[in-house]
PDB file of C-alpha atoms and ligand atoms in Angstrom:
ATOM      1  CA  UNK A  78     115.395  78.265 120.413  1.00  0.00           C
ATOM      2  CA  UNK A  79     112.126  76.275 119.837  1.00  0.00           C
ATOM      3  CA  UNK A  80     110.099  77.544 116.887  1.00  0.00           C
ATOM      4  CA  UNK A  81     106.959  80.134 117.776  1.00  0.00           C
ATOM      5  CA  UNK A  82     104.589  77.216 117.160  1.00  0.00           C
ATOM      6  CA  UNK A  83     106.149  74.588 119.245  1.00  0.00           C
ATOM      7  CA  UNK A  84     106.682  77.476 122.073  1.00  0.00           C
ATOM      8  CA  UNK A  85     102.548  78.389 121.958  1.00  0.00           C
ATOM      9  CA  UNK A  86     102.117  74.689 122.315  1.00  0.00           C
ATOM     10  CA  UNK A  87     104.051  74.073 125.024  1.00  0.00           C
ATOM     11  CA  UNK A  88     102.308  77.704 126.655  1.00  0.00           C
ATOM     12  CA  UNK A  89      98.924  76.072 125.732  1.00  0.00           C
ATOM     13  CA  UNK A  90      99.550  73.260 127.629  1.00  0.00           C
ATOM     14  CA  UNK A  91     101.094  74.385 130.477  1.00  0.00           C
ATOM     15  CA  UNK A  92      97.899  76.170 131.236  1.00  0.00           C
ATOM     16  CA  UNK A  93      95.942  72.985 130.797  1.00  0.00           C
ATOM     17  CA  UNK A  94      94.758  73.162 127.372  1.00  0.00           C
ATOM     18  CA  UNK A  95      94.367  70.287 125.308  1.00  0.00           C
ATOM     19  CA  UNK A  96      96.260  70.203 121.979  1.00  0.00           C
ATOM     20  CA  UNK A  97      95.116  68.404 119.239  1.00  0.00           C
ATOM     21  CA  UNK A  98      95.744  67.946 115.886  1.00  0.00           C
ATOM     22  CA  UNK A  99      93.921  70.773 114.116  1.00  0.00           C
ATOM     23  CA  UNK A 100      94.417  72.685 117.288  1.00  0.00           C
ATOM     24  CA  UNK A 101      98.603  72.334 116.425  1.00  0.00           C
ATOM     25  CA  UNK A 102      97.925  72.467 113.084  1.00  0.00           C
ATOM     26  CA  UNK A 103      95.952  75.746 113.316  1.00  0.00           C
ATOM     27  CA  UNK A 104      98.617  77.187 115.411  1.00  0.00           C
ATOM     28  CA  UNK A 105     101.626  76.169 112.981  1.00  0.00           C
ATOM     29  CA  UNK A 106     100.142  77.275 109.827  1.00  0.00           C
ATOM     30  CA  UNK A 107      99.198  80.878 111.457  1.00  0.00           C
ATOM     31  CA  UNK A 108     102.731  81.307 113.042  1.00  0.00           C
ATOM     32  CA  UNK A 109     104.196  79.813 109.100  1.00  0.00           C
ATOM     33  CA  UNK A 110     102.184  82.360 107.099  1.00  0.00           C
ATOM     34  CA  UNK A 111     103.988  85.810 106.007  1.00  0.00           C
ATOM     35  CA  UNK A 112     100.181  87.226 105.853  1.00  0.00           C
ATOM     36  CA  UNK A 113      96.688  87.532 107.370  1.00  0.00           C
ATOM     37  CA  UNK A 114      94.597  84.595 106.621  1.00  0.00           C
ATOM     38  CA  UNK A 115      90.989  83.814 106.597  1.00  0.00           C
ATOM     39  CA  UNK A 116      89.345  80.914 107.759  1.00  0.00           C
ATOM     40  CA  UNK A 117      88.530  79.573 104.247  1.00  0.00           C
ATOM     41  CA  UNK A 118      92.595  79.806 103.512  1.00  0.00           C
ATOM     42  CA  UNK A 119      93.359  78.111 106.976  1.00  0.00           C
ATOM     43  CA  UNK A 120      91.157  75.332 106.179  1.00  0.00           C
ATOM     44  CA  UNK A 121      93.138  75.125 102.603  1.00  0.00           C
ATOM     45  CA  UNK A 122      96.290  74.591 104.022  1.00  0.00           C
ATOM     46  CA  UNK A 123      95.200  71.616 105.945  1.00  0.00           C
ATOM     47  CA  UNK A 124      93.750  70.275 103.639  1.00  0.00           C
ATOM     48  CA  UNK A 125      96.901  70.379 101.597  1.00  0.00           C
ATOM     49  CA  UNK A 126      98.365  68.508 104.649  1.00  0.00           C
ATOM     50  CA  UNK A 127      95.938  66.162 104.732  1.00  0.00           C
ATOM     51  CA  UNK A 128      94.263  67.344 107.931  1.00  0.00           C
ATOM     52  CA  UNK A 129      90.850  66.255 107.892  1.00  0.00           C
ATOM     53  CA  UNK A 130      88.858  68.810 109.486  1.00  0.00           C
ATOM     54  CA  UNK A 131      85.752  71.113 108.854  1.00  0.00           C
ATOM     55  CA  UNK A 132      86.152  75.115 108.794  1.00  0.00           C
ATOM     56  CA  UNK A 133      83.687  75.149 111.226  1.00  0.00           C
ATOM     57  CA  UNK A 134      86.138  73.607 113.343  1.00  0.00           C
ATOM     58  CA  UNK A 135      88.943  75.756 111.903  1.00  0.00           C
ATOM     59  CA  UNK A 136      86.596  78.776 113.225  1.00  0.00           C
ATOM     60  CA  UNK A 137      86.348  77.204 116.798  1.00  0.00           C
ATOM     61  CA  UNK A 138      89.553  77.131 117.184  1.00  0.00           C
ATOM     62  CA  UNK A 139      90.644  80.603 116.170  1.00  0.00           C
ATOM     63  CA  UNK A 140      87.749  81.576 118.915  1.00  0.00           C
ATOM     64  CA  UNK A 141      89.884  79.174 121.199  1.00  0.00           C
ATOM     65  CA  UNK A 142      93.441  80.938 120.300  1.00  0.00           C
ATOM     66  CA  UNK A 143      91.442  84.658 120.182  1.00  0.00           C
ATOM     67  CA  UNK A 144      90.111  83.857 123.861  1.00  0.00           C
ATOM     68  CA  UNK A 145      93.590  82.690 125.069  1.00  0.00           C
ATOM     69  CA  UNK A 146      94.841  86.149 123.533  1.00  0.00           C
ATOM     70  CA  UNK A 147      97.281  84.809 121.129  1.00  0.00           C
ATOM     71  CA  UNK A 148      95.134  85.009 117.906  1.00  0.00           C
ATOM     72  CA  UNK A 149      93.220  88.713 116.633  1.00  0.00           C
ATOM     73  CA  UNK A 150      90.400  88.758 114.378  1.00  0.00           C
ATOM     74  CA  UNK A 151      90.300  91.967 112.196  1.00  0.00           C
ATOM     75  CA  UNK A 152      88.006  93.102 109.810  1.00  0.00           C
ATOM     76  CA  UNK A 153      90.609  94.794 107.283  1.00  0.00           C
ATOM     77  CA  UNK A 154      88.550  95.356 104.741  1.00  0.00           C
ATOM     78  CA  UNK A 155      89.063  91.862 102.767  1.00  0.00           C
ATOM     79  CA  UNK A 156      85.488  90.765 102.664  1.00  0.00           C
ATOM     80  CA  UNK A 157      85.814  88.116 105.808  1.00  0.00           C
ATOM     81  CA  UNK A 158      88.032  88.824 108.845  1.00  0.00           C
ATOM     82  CA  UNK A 159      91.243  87.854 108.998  1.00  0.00           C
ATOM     83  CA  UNK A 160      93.503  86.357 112.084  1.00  0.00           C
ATOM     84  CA  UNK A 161      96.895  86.451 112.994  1.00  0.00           C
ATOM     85  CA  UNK A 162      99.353  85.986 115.645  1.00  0.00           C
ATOM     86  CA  UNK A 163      99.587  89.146 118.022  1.00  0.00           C
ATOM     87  CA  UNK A 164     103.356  87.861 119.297  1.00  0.00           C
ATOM     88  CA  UNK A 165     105.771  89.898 121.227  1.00  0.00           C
ATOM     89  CA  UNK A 166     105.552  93.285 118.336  1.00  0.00           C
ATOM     90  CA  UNK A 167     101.202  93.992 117.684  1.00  0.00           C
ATOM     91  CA  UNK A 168     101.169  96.113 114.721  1.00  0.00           C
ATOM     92  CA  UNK A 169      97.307  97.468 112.898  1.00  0.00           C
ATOM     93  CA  UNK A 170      96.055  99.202 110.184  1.00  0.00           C
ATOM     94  CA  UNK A 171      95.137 102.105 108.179  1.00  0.00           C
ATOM     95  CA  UNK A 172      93.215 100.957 105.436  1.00  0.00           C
ATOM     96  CA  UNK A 173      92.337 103.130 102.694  1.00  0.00           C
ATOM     97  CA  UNK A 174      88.296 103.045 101.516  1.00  0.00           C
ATOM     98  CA  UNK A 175      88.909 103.979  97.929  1.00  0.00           C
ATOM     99  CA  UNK A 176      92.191 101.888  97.104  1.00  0.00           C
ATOM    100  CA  UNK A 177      92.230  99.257  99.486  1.00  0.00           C
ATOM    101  CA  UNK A 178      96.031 100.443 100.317  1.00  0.00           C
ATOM    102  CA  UNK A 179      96.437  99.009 104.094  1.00  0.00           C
ATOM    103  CA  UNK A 180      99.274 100.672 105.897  1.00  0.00           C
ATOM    104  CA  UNK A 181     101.096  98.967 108.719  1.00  0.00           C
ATOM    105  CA  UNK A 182     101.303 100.879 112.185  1.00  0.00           C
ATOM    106  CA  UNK A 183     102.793 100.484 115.428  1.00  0.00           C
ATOM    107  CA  UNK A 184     101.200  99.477 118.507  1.00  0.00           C
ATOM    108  CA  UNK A 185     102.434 102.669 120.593  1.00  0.00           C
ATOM    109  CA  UNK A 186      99.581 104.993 117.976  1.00  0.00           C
ATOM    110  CA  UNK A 187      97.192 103.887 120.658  1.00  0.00           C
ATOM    111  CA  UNK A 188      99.106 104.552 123.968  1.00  0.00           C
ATOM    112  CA  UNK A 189      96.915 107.664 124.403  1.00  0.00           C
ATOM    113  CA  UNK A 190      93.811 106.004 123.557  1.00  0.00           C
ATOM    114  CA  UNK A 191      94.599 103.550 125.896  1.00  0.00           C
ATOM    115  CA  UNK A 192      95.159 105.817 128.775  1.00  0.00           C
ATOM    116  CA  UNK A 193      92.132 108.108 128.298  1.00  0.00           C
ATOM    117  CA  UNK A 194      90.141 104.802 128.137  1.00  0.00           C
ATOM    118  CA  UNK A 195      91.249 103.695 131.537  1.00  0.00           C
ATOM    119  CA  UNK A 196      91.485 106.872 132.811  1.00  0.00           C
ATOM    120  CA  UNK A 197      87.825 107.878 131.965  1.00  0.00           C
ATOM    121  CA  UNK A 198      85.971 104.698 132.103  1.00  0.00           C
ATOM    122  CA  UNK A 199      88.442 102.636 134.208  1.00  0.00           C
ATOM    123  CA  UNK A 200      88.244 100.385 130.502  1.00  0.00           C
ATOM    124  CA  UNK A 201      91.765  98.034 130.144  1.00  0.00           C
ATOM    125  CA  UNK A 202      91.223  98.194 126.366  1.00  0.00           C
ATOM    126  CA  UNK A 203      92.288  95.098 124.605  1.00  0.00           C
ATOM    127  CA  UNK A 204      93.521  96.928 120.818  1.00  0.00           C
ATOM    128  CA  UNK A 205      95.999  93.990 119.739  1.00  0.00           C
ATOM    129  CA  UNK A 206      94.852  93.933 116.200  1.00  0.00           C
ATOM    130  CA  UNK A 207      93.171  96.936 114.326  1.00  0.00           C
ATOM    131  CA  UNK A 208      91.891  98.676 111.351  1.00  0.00           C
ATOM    132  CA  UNK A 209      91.255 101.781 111.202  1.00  0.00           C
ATOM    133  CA  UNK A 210      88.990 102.692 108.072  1.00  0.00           C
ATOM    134  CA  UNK A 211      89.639 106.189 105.582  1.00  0.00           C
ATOM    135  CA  UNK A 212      91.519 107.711 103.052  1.00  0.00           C
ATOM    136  CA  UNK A 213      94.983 107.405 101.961  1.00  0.00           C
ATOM    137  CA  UNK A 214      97.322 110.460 101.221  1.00  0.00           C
ATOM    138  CA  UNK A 215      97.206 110.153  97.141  1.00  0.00           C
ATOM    139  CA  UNK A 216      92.956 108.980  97.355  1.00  0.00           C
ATOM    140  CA  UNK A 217      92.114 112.499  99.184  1.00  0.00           C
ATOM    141  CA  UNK A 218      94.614 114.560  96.468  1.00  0.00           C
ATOM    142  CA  UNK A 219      92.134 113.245  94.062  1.00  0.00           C
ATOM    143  CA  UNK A 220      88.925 114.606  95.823  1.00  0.00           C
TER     144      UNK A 220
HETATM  145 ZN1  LIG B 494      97.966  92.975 110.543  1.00  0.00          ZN
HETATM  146 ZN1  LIG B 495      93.869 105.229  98.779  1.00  0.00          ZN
END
């Protein structure tokens, strides 16, 4: 079993992309990391590899892997977005306004969002990464 990265590449390519070096090395460190990153700490870890590149062209290619519907690009409340993999299992978010808690959800909360969407506006909605903004059980004790 090839690893995740080595399988997107091979995807990537099959479909006539071009990979190149921050391109696979954008890729590997996103399918390597445990955790939401932002482009600042994508550009770090290259860096650390010695990848020369800008994080303007760390940016352009998460637009690249968002468009080819691999990559999502969430606001979760961190003060930039974040991007991860969306991969085989698409969880999102609850994040909490007052505590910054963020809860972890499965992708099947929007099945009926998803079907009223297409059923009233004929909309294929694309939810593969989201936050959804409030307040967490304990925060609304304490109002
Ligand atoms: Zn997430
Ligand atoms: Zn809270």
């Amino acid at each position: 079993m090839p690893r995740l990265s080595e399988q997107i590449v091979k995807q990537l390519r099959a479909d006539g992309y071009r990979i190149t070096t921050p391109r696979r090395w954008v890729i590997k460190t996103l399918c390597e990391s445990d955790r939401h990153l932002t482009v600042e700490q994508i550009h770090e870890c290259l860096e650390e590899a010695d990848i020369r590149v800008d994080e303007a062209t760390v940016y352009r290619t998460l637009q690249w892997l968002k468009e080819c519907n691999y990559v999502a690009q969430t606001d979760i409340g961190q003060g930039a977005y974040v991007y991860c993999l969306i991969g085989d299992h698409p969880h999102h978010h609850l994040v909490c306004l007052k505590c910054n808690k963020s809860i972890q959800v499965d992708n099947d909360v929007f099945d009926s969002l998803r079907r009223d969407l297409m059923a009233q506006h004929k909309f294929k909605a694309r939810i593969d990464h989201f936050a959804i903004f409030g307040l967490c059980e304990e925060c609304q004790d304490k109002d």
